[in-house]
Amino acid sequence: MTSRASASPQPSVALREILAFDDGGSLRLLLAPAGHDVGVRGVAVGDEGPARPLDGCLVLLTGPPSASPDAAEPVRAAAHRGASGVVLREVEGVAAAPQVLAAAEEAGVALLTRAEWADWTDTAALLRSALACARAGRDDGGPGQAAAGGAESLSALAAAVAEYTGGSITIEDTRLRVLAHSATGPDADAVRRSTILGGRVPQWRVAELRRSGMLRALWTSRDVIHRAADADSPERLIIAVRSGLEVLGSIWVAGDGRPLRPGAADALRRAADVAAPLLVRHRLRESGAARRSELALRGLLYGDGDARTHAWSLGLSPDAACAVVVAERLTAAPAPGDRTLDVLALQAVTYRPSVRVLRDGDRLLVLLPVESGPERGALALARELSGQAASGSAGVVAGAGPVVAGAAGVRASCEEALLIVRVLRERAEAGTEGAGVVRGRCADAAGLGPSLDIARVMDAARPVWEAGNGPVHDLVRADVAAGGELVRSLAAYLDASGDITRAAARLVVHPNTLRYRLRRARERFGVDLDDPDTRLLVTLAVRLSG
């Protein structure tokens, strides 16, 4: 992230105007010794160089968080360089350190914190957009002053642009979703009515715009595009809204049965400048909401934080029955362009409207509220996901956790689903999946039988085994260091229930060779497989050694 103070002084904007722009709640004001009307001229990053003045800047201090006393010194340093305020990272649930509050109070600078779910790049974009929007409202005349000087909203801007152009307005994002529109008159054409009612440009219309080259022209042009009226639609003016090189959306003006005003194109150009910070705010609000939902879902699945609070944050009842399904890629390094998990995420979302999906590396975790009917339950979803992946290029194993009574049990369901996936992965890697690719790559606890309990026993036994010593430990450690031939022979012998001939066939060696190896284990290490306790310990040891 880069930030530079302006070479020439910019008009200051009151801190209260900046805070009013943040309707997503990513900033919190802790104290303002000089009042809420303290002027802010720009945004800077505190570690960009100690020699640079910060006159009137709101400074992002990316080092220690507000909860750390170590943040007090950077606050003082920023104030000494002329900052009007500082922004620190907030630690959720932890108050700012008293030393930090005292430093800001003594230095006379405003102290703000950035929500933990936000990031510095988004915060910088939000603050710059707030400054740009406030300054746009001070221009002389035009739709910028009418909108930014008033409600500072896309709806206010759409109404102002309609007044200055004499047309009907829609403001859309890059996915052609309608974010705001002006009032629709009785002469509005069918496309406009359909777009507003549906909340987005109809698919047939998008296809038409793509075929005609209009969309390409819109996203590449930096000026107003004029589309003359024809038999089916009125005259239109369109302009892309940009922030630097990035396209944020577009503004469309339709004549609706009357000619547009002579200065409509100029008004539209000014409106695009005003719309840019508003669209940035809209995008940040969407991404902030998505990030908060992701953090709540992650906390609920992995048991981090209060489960009931996370459920409410996700719009779910904390007492509703639910289950967790986990799908995991079998190949650690997927082929370039492989989108298997992306496709599975879409598949899961369409399974039921209340489903919540978390992508975590090569793993997909699905929170599934359980409704009546086993045909739409967790195992059915696991089967659907593994079946979808089986038809593609990458293998996936999917595990269905048990149904739990509410949010408090989600972590346990998730842990069991993860364990099921691990067992399925081990079976796939060992070539013991069972009949049928899909059936062998999805399961619930009942479908795995004792394998799930064995996996739990192994997890519990591992720390005991690793801390122990004795003849079996000496054998395993020495043989694994030498290549593991004897350990593999012991594993085959035990898996064959002591049948020398069957174990030798599995190892592709002569039975006498296997007898020699077993004798060597007894003579060299004192490991006697005729002893039941020794045999049990060796069974655990060869499993734990892999």
XYZ file of C-alpha atoms in Angstrom:
546
model
C 0.000 0.000 0.000
C 1.376 3.396 -0.897
C 0.355 6.838 0.272
C 1.826 10.265 -0.341
C 1.022 13.600 1.233
C -0.055 16.153 -1.331
C 2.639 18.435 -2.742
C 0.268 21.433 -2.575
C -2.078 22.053 0.368
C -5.581 20.674 -0.086
C -8.687 22.194 1.487
C -9.270 20.629 4.864
C -12.313 18.513 5.627
C -13.847 18.291 9.096
C -13.287 15.018 10.889
C -17.040 14.680 11.451
C -17.589 14.671 7.648
C -15.116 11.806 7.259
C -16.765 9.784 10.018
C -20.200 10.378 8.471
C -18.924 8.885 5.204
C -18.028 5.617 6.991
C -21.426 3.962 7.118
C -19.825 0.512 7.188
C -18.519 0.943 10.738
C -14.866 0.245 9.967
C -13.642 3.307 11.924
C -14.236 4.221 15.560
C -13.376 7.561 17.162
C -11.905 7.126 20.656
C -11.186 10.754 21.440
C -10.856 14.134 19.700
C -9.088 16.666 21.955
C -9.529 19.439 19.353
C -13.173 18.576 18.663
C -14.991 16.820 15.834
C -14.433 19.735 13.441
C -10.648 19.413 13.394
C -9.464 19.752 9.797
C -8.032 16.841 7.810
C -6.062 17.613 4.618
C -4.898 14.174 3.542
C -4.104 10.577 4.383
C -0.606 9.274 5.074
C 1.077 6.148 6.364
C 3.091 6.731 9.503
C 6.139 4.658 8.542
C 6.842 6.369 5.201
C 9.805 8.332 6.561
C 10.400 10.401 9.697
C 11.504 13.522 7.820
C 8.257 14.053 5.896
C 5.823 16.565 7.441
C 2.291 15.345 8.111
C 0.559 18.703 8.370
C -3.161 18.122 8.742
C -2.965 14.454 7.735
C -4.864 11.567 9.204
C -2.020 9.092 9.751
C -2.365 5.312 9.536
C -0.064 3.795 12.170
C 0.426 0.234 10.957
C 2.626 -0.919 13.851
C 1.416 -1.861 17.354
C -2.382 -2.005 17.876
C -4.317 0.362 20.107
C -4.284 -2.208 22.935
C -0.474 -2.097 23.118
C 1.293 0.560 25.233
C 4.006 0.538 22.543
C 1.617 2.462 20.256
C 1.906 5.567 22.458
C 5.254 6.666 21.027
C 4.161 6.508 17.331
C 1.105 8.606 18.305
C 3.367 11.280 19.833
C 5.718 11.175 16.842
C 2.858 11.666 14.363
C 1.517 14.594 16.389
C 5.012 16.161 16.505
C 5.096 16.005 12.683
C 1.810 17.871 12.400
C -0.805 15.122 12.126
C -4.362 16.083 13.000
C -5.306 12.497 13.844
C -4.038 8.935 13.901
C -5.623 5.564 13.140
C -4.520 2.430 14.995
C -5.535 -1.188 14.517
C -8.170 -2.338 16.982
C -7.979 -5.670 18.792
C -11.538 -6.904 19.024
C -12.800 -7.008 22.593
C -9.672 -5.316 24.023
C -9.742 -1.663 25.081
C -7.104 0.829 23.999
C -4.129 1.012 26.347
C -4.330 3.922 28.845
C -0.849 5.054 27.745
C -2.098 5.423 24.157
C -5.159 7.429 25.187
C -3.006 9.674 27.371
C -0.489 10.235 24.557
C -3.226 11.333 22.133
C -4.833 13.588 24.756
C -1.520 15.277 25.621
C -0.539 15.685 21.955
C -3.966 17.038 21.003
C -4.551 14.619 18.103
C -7.721 12.706 17.286
C -7.416 8.992 17.991
C -9.304 6.504 15.827
C -9.169 2.738 15.524
C -9.652 0.516 12.493
C -11.898 -2.511 12.960
C -10.029 -5.814 13.139
C -11.993 -7.217 10.173
C -10.897 -4.349 7.898
C -7.405 -3.905 6.470
C -5.143 -0.935 5.876
C -5.689 -0.808 2.117
C -9.463 -0.581 2.544
C -9.087 1.994 5.309
C -6.865 4.217 3.161
C -9.319 3.968 0.243
C -12.235 4.814 2.532
C -10.529 7.904 3.960
C -9.400 9.205 0.565
C -12.903 8.681 -0.808
C -14.411 10.570 2.125
C -12.083 13.507 1.456
C -12.838 13.467 -2.282
C -16.589 13.298 -1.715
C -16.584 16.172 0.768
C -14.470 18.353 -1.539
C -16.659 17.542 -4.536
C -19.623 18.947 -2.645
C -17.902 22.343 -2.415
C -17.660 22.821 -6.177
C -19.699 25.602 -7.685
C -22.929 24.189 -9.071
C -23.605 20.933 -10.877
C -24.736 17.540 -9.679
C -21.689 17.167 -7.440
C -22.742 19.968 -5.134
C -26.351 18.844 -5.127
C -25.447 15.295 -4.125
C -22.269 15.522 -2.078
C -23.444 18.648 -0.300
C -26.620 16.879 0.710
C -27.233 13.244 1.458
C -23.845 12.012 0.184
C -25.599 8.986 -1.308
C -25.904 7.411 -4.718
C -29.658 8.004 -4.649
C -29.133 11.728 -4.063
C -26.587 11.782 -6.875
C -28.983 10.007 -9.269
C -31.705 12.548 -8.513
C -29.291 15.448 -9.027
C -27.978 14.083 -12.335
C -31.547 13.586 -13.559
C -32.259 17.261 -12.837
C -29.152 18.539 -14.636
C -29.412 16.256 -17.669
C -33.159 16.143 -18.146
C -33.110 12.341 -18.320
C -33.726 9.268 -16.181
C -30.710 7.847 -14.347
C -29.421 4.467 -13.253
C -26.118 4.028 -11.444
C -24.744 0.490 -11.783
C -21.753 -1.489 -10.581
C -19.448 -3.497 -12.841
C -21.819 -6.483 -12.646
C -24.577 -4.226 -14.022
C -26.533 -4.334 -10.768
C -28.596 -1.201 -10.105
C -27.232 0.638 -7.060
C -29.412 3.744 -7.412
C -31.870 5.286 -9.849
C -33.884 8.455 -10.290
C -37.659 8.548 -10.338
C -39.221 6.625 -13.210
C -41.730 8.551 -15.300
C -44.672 7.186 -17.297
C -42.652 7.368 -20.541
C -39.791 5.133 -19.306
C -38.867 2.507 -21.873
C -39.295 -1.210 -21.210
C -35.577 -1.871 -20.690
C -35.317 0.746 -17.946
C -38.434 -0.529 -16.156
C -37.189 -4.120 -16.352
C -33.729 -3.109 -15.120
C -35.062 -1.222 -12.102
C -37.644 -3.839 -11.169
C -35.135 -6.684 -11.480
C -32.333 -4.784 -9.721
C -29.958 -5.441 -12.625
C -29.717 -5.244 -16.396
C -31.605 -8.248 -17.862
C -29.392 -11.047 -19.176
C -30.720 -10.751 -22.712
C -29.830 -7.065 -22.660
C -26.326 -7.809 -21.337
C -25.818 -10.300 -24.170
C -26.974 -7.677 -26.685
C -24.604 -5.038 -25.254
C -21.756 -7.522 -25.384
C -22.443 -8.499 -29.004
C -22.706 -4.900 -30.118
C -19.398 -3.961 -28.483
C -21.097 -1.429 -26.198
C -19.787 -2.996 -22.992
C -16.225 -3.123 -24.288
C -16.492 0.508 -25.350
C -17.892 1.467 -21.952
C -15.154 -0.209 -19.918
C -12.342 1.158 -22.121
C -13.594 4.696 -22.813
C -12.791 7.558 -20.473
C -15.482 9.871 -21.821
C -19.223 10.010 -22.332
C -20.639 7.544 -24.859
C -23.648 8.697 -26.869
C -26.198 6.194 -28.138
C -28.800 7.668 -30.481
C -32.467 6.879 -30.117
C -33.945 4.162 -32.292
C -37.325 2.543 -32.700
C -36.969 0.481 -29.525
C -35.146 2.744 -27.097
C -34.610 6.457 -26.379
C -31.407 8.465 -26.608
C -28.838 7.442 -24.007
C -25.630 8.827 -22.527
C -23.317 6.480 -20.622
C -20.075 7.014 -18.755
C -17.827 4.667 -16.778
C -17.030 5.661 -13.200
C -13.337 5.229 -12.445
C -10.887 5.463 -9.595
C -7.573 5.849 -11.377
C -7.341 2.952 -13.811
C -9.949 0.862 -12.008
C -13.530 0.845 -13.293
C -16.032 0.991 -10.416
C -19.322 1.125 -12.319
C -21.275 3.308 -14.724
C -23.979 5.972 -14.972
C -26.696 5.695 -17.625
C -28.923 8.558 -18.761
C -32.068 7.821 -20.818
C -34.131 10.468 -22.615
C -37.499 8.850 -21.799
C -39.537 10.576 -24.522
C -37.923 14.005 -24.245
C -34.613 15.446 -25.478
C -31.702 15.636 -23.077
C -30.453 19.070 -22.068
C -27.580 20.629 -24.037
C -25.155 20.424 -21.121
C -26.065 16.825 -20.232
C -22.670 15.369 -21.225
C -20.755 17.865 -19.054
C -23.069 17.198 -16.114
C -22.488 13.468 -16.563
C -18.704 13.907 -16.542
C -18.892 15.799 -13.250
C -21.287 13.236 -11.847
C -18.794 10.446 -12.614
C -16.152 12.242 -10.552
C -18.560 12.572 -7.643
C -19.758 8.975 -7.982
C -16.253 7.490 -7.694
C -15.853 7.892 -3.901
C -19.476 6.856 -3.377
C -18.919 3.649 -5.342
C -15.706 3.024 -3.431
C -17.711 3.342 -0.209
C -20.350 0.961 -1.558
C -17.672 -1.567 -2.496
C -15.960 -1.264 0.882
C -19.287 -1.658 2.654
C -19.974 -4.846 0.695
C -16.482 -6.229 1.251
C -16.606 -5.253 4.923
C -19.904 -7.074 5.406
C -18.506 -10.108 3.577
C -15.372 -10.040 5.714
C -17.360 -9.809 8.933
C -19.517 -12.742 7.829
C -16.433 -14.770 6.966
C -14.887 -14.083 10.376
C -18.138 -15.039 12.113
C -18.413 -18.264 10.093
C -14.770 -19.139 10.723
C -15.214 -18.511 14.449
C -18.355 -20.648 14.550
C -16.781 -23.574 12.662
C -13.469 -23.586 14.525
C -14.887 -22.684 17.953
C -13.234 -19.270 18.251
C -15.404 -16.823 20.206
C -19.037 -16.938 21.254
C -20.976 -19.362 19.042
C -24.386 -17.746 19.581
C -23.077 -14.303 18.661
C -21.496 -15.709 15.486
C -24.799 -17.360 14.536
C -26.730 -14.116 14.954
C -24.080 -12.300 12.877
C -24.694 -14.791 10.083
C -28.459 -14.267 10.249
C -29.034 -17.765 11.656
C -30.915 -18.870 14.743
C -28.394 -20.045 17.368
C -30.814 -22.812 18.409
C -31.460 -24.245 14.940
C -30.223 -27.766 14.141
C -27.307 -27.823 11.704
C -24.424 -29.924 10.429
C -21.055 -29.268 8.816
C -19.858 -30.733 5.533
C -16.176 -30.556 4.604
C -14.832 -31.075 1.092
C -11.085 -31.256 0.571
C -8.958 -31.452 -2.525
C -6.949 -34.681 -2.862
C -4.129 -33.125 -4.875
C -2.012 -30.619 -2.961
C -0.900 -28.850 -6.158
C -3.880 -28.451 -8.511
C -3.409 -27.873 -12.224
C -3.202 -24.211 -13.329
C -6.679 -22.786 -13.786
C -8.328 -25.555 -11.768
C -11.485 -24.122 -10.185
C -12.901 -27.273 -8.623
C -13.461 -25.792 -5.166
C -14.937 -22.593 -6.622
C -17.462 -24.687 -8.532
C -18.232 -26.753 -5.430
C -18.769 -23.547 -3.413
C -21.370 -22.408 -5.931
C -22.927 -25.871 -5.841
C -23.173 -25.732 -2.045
C -24.664 -22.227 -1.992
C -27.440 -23.276 -4.369
C -28.159 -26.419 -2.319
C -30.236 -24.393 0.123
C -30.584 -20.596 0.604
C -29.515 -20.741 4.267
C -26.201 -22.522 3.538
C -22.996 -20.706 4.520
C -19.698 -21.573 2.816
C -16.102 -20.905 3.911
C -13.145 -21.447 1.566
C -10.055 -22.291 3.613
C -7.091 -23.095 1.375
C -7.677 -26.429 -0.360
C -10.684 -27.059 1.844
C -14.333 -26.070 1.655
C -16.389 -25.945 4.864
C -20.170 -25.786 4.557
C -22.532 -24.925 7.424
C -25.846 -26.564 6.601
C -28.985 -25.705 8.613
C -30.908 -28.987 8.759
C -34.502 -29.088 7.610
C -36.990 -31.925 7.352
C -36.217 -34.661 4.881
C -33.023 -36.716 4.876
C -32.764 -36.404 1.109
C -31.455 -32.855 1.579
C -29.231 -33.589 4.556
C -25.497 -33.348 5.153
C -24.592 -36.733 3.667
C -26.618 -35.940 0.555
C -24.673 -32.704 0.149
C -21.337 -34.510 0.680
C -22.350 -37.041 -1.957
C -23.334 -34.246 -4.344
C -20.027 -32.405 -3.866
C -17.868 -35.496 -4.306
C -19.924 -36.508 -7.322
C -19.527 -33.075 -8.889
C -15.754 -33.210 -8.359
C -15.516 -36.776 -9.703
C -16.803 -35.528 -13.057
C -14.028 -32.931 -13.231
C -10.253 -33.034 -13.310
C -9.508 -32.980 -9.578
C -10.389 -35.496 -6.884
C -12.198 -34.378 -3.759
C -13.148 -36.176 -0.558
C -16.208 -34.961 1.365
C -17.220 -35.705 4.944
C -20.568 -35.041 6.621
C -20.472 -34.163 10.309
C -23.317 -35.101 12.659
C -26.428 -32.991 13.119
C -26.118 -30.840 16.258
C -28.823 -29.026 18.196
C -27.523 -25.486 17.732
C -24.591 -23.133 17.294
C -22.799 -24.463 20.387
C -22.342 -27.842 18.700
C -21.083 -26.600 15.333
C -17.430 -26.947 16.311
C -17.931 -30.627 17.235
C -19.713 -31.306 13.929
C -16.896 -29.567 12.067
C -14.204 -31.531 13.894
C -15.891 -34.837 13.060
C -16.324 -33.842 9.403
C -12.615 -32.954 9.258
C -11.721 -36.297 10.802
C -13.914 -38.147 8.295
C -12.187 -36.325 5.454
C -8.798 -37.300 6.871
C -9.753 -40.965 7.005
C -11.128 -40.810 3.459
C -7.925 -39.155 2.272
C -5.775 -41.841 3.924
C -7.891 -44.548 2.290
C -7.595 -42.857 -1.108
C -3.821 -42.546 -0.774
C -3.551 -46.174 0.328
C -5.781 -47.334 -2.534
C -8.422 -48.776 -0.196
C -11.330 -46.455 -1.049
C -13.841 -49.221 -1.590
C -16.097 -49.820 -4.544
C -17.059 -46.788 -6.597
C -15.115 -43.530 -6.794
C -17.908 -41.365 -5.400
C -18.964 -43.818 -2.682
C -15.360 -44.186 -1.565
C -14.824 -40.424 -1.397
C -17.758 -39.275 0.729
C -19.070 -40.564 4.030
C -20.526 -39.778 7.413
C -19.547 -41.440 10.681
C -21.796 -44.461 10.078
C -20.253 -45.019 6.666
C -16.741 -45.328 8.079
C -17.517 -47.857 10.798
C -14.683 -48.413 13.297
C -12.160 -46.446 11.207
C -13.327 -43.183 12.770
C -12.848 -44.455 16.325
C -9.447 -45.837 15.379
C -8.447 -42.399 14.099
C -9.506 -40.862 17.424
C -7.566 -43.508 19.365
C -4.483 -42.832 17.244
C -4.724 -39.096 17.898
C -5.007 -39.720 21.642
C -2.183 -42.267 21.647
C 0.297 -40.244 19.598
C 1.638 -37.965 22.386
C 1.926 -40.978 24.734
C 3.840 -42.931 22.087
C 6.150 -40.044 21.211
C 7.057 -39.500 24.868
C 7.736 -43.205 25.584
C 10.723 -45.524 25.183
C 11.524 -49.223 25.232
C 12.237 -52.061 22.756
C 9.375 -51.246 20.373
C 10.397 -47.600 20.291
C 14.021 -48.564 19.605
C 12.956 -50.866 16.755
C 10.697 -48.315 15.069
C 13.117 -45.401 15.363
C 16.127 -47.373 14.139
C 14.265 -49.026 11.273
C 12.486 -45.884 10.064
C 15.863 -44.133 9.966
C 17.180 -47.009 7.830
C 14.256 -46.963 5.388
C 11.428 -48.689 7.278
C 11.634 -52.187 5.743
C 11.117 -53.987 9.038
C 8.235 -51.706 10.083
C 6.476 -52.358 6.781
C 6.969 -56.096 7.261
C 5.491 -55.943 10.772
C 2.518 -53.944 9.458
C 1.823 -56.501 6.730
C 2.129 -59.396 9.206
C -0.298 -57.801 11.667
C -2.768 -56.795 8.927
C -2.766 -60.422 7.756
C -3.595 -61.570 11.308
C -0.304 -63.451 11.549
C -0.676 -65.317 8.234
C 2.927 -65.490 6.978
C 2.012 -66.575 3.449
C -0.578 -63.835 2.908
C 1.652 -61.125 4.406
C 4.632 -62.216 2.288
C 2.494 -62.072 -0.851
C 1.452 -58.534 -0.012
C 5.105 -57.570 0.484
C 6.122 -59.492 -2.657
C 8.791 -61.456 -0.766
C 9.339 -65.142 0.002
C 7.671 -66.355 3.243
C 11.110 -67.341 4.581
C 12.291 -63.769 4.062
C 9.422 -62.500 6.180
C 10.137 -65.143 8.871
C 13.756 -63.971 8.961
C 12.684 -60.350 9.458
C 10.329 -61.238 12.307
C 13.075 -63.277 13.946
C 15.438 -60.333 13.602
C 12.913 -58.086 15.410
C 12.867 -60.509 18.321
C 16.613 -61.233 18.480
C 17.951 -57.730 17.874
C 15.337 -55.584 19.633
C 13.654 -58.034 22.009
C 10.222 -57.538 20.378
C 8.197 -60.735 20.800
C 4.975 -60.702 18.750
C 3.643 -63.705 20.654
C 3.114 -61.432 23.669
C -0.376 -59.765 23.431
C 0.704 -56.433 24.980
C 3.761 -56.229 22.738
C 1.638 -57.065 19.706
C -0.850 -54.290 20.592
C 1.952 -51.756 21.084
C 3.579 -52.745 17.778
C 0.206 -52.388 16.032
C -0.144 -48.840 17.375
C 3.509 -48.057 16.616
C 3.421 -49.083 12.960
C 0.178 -47.138 12.466
C 1.591 -44.023 14.124
C 4.853 -44.248 12.188
C 2.975 -44.209 8.889
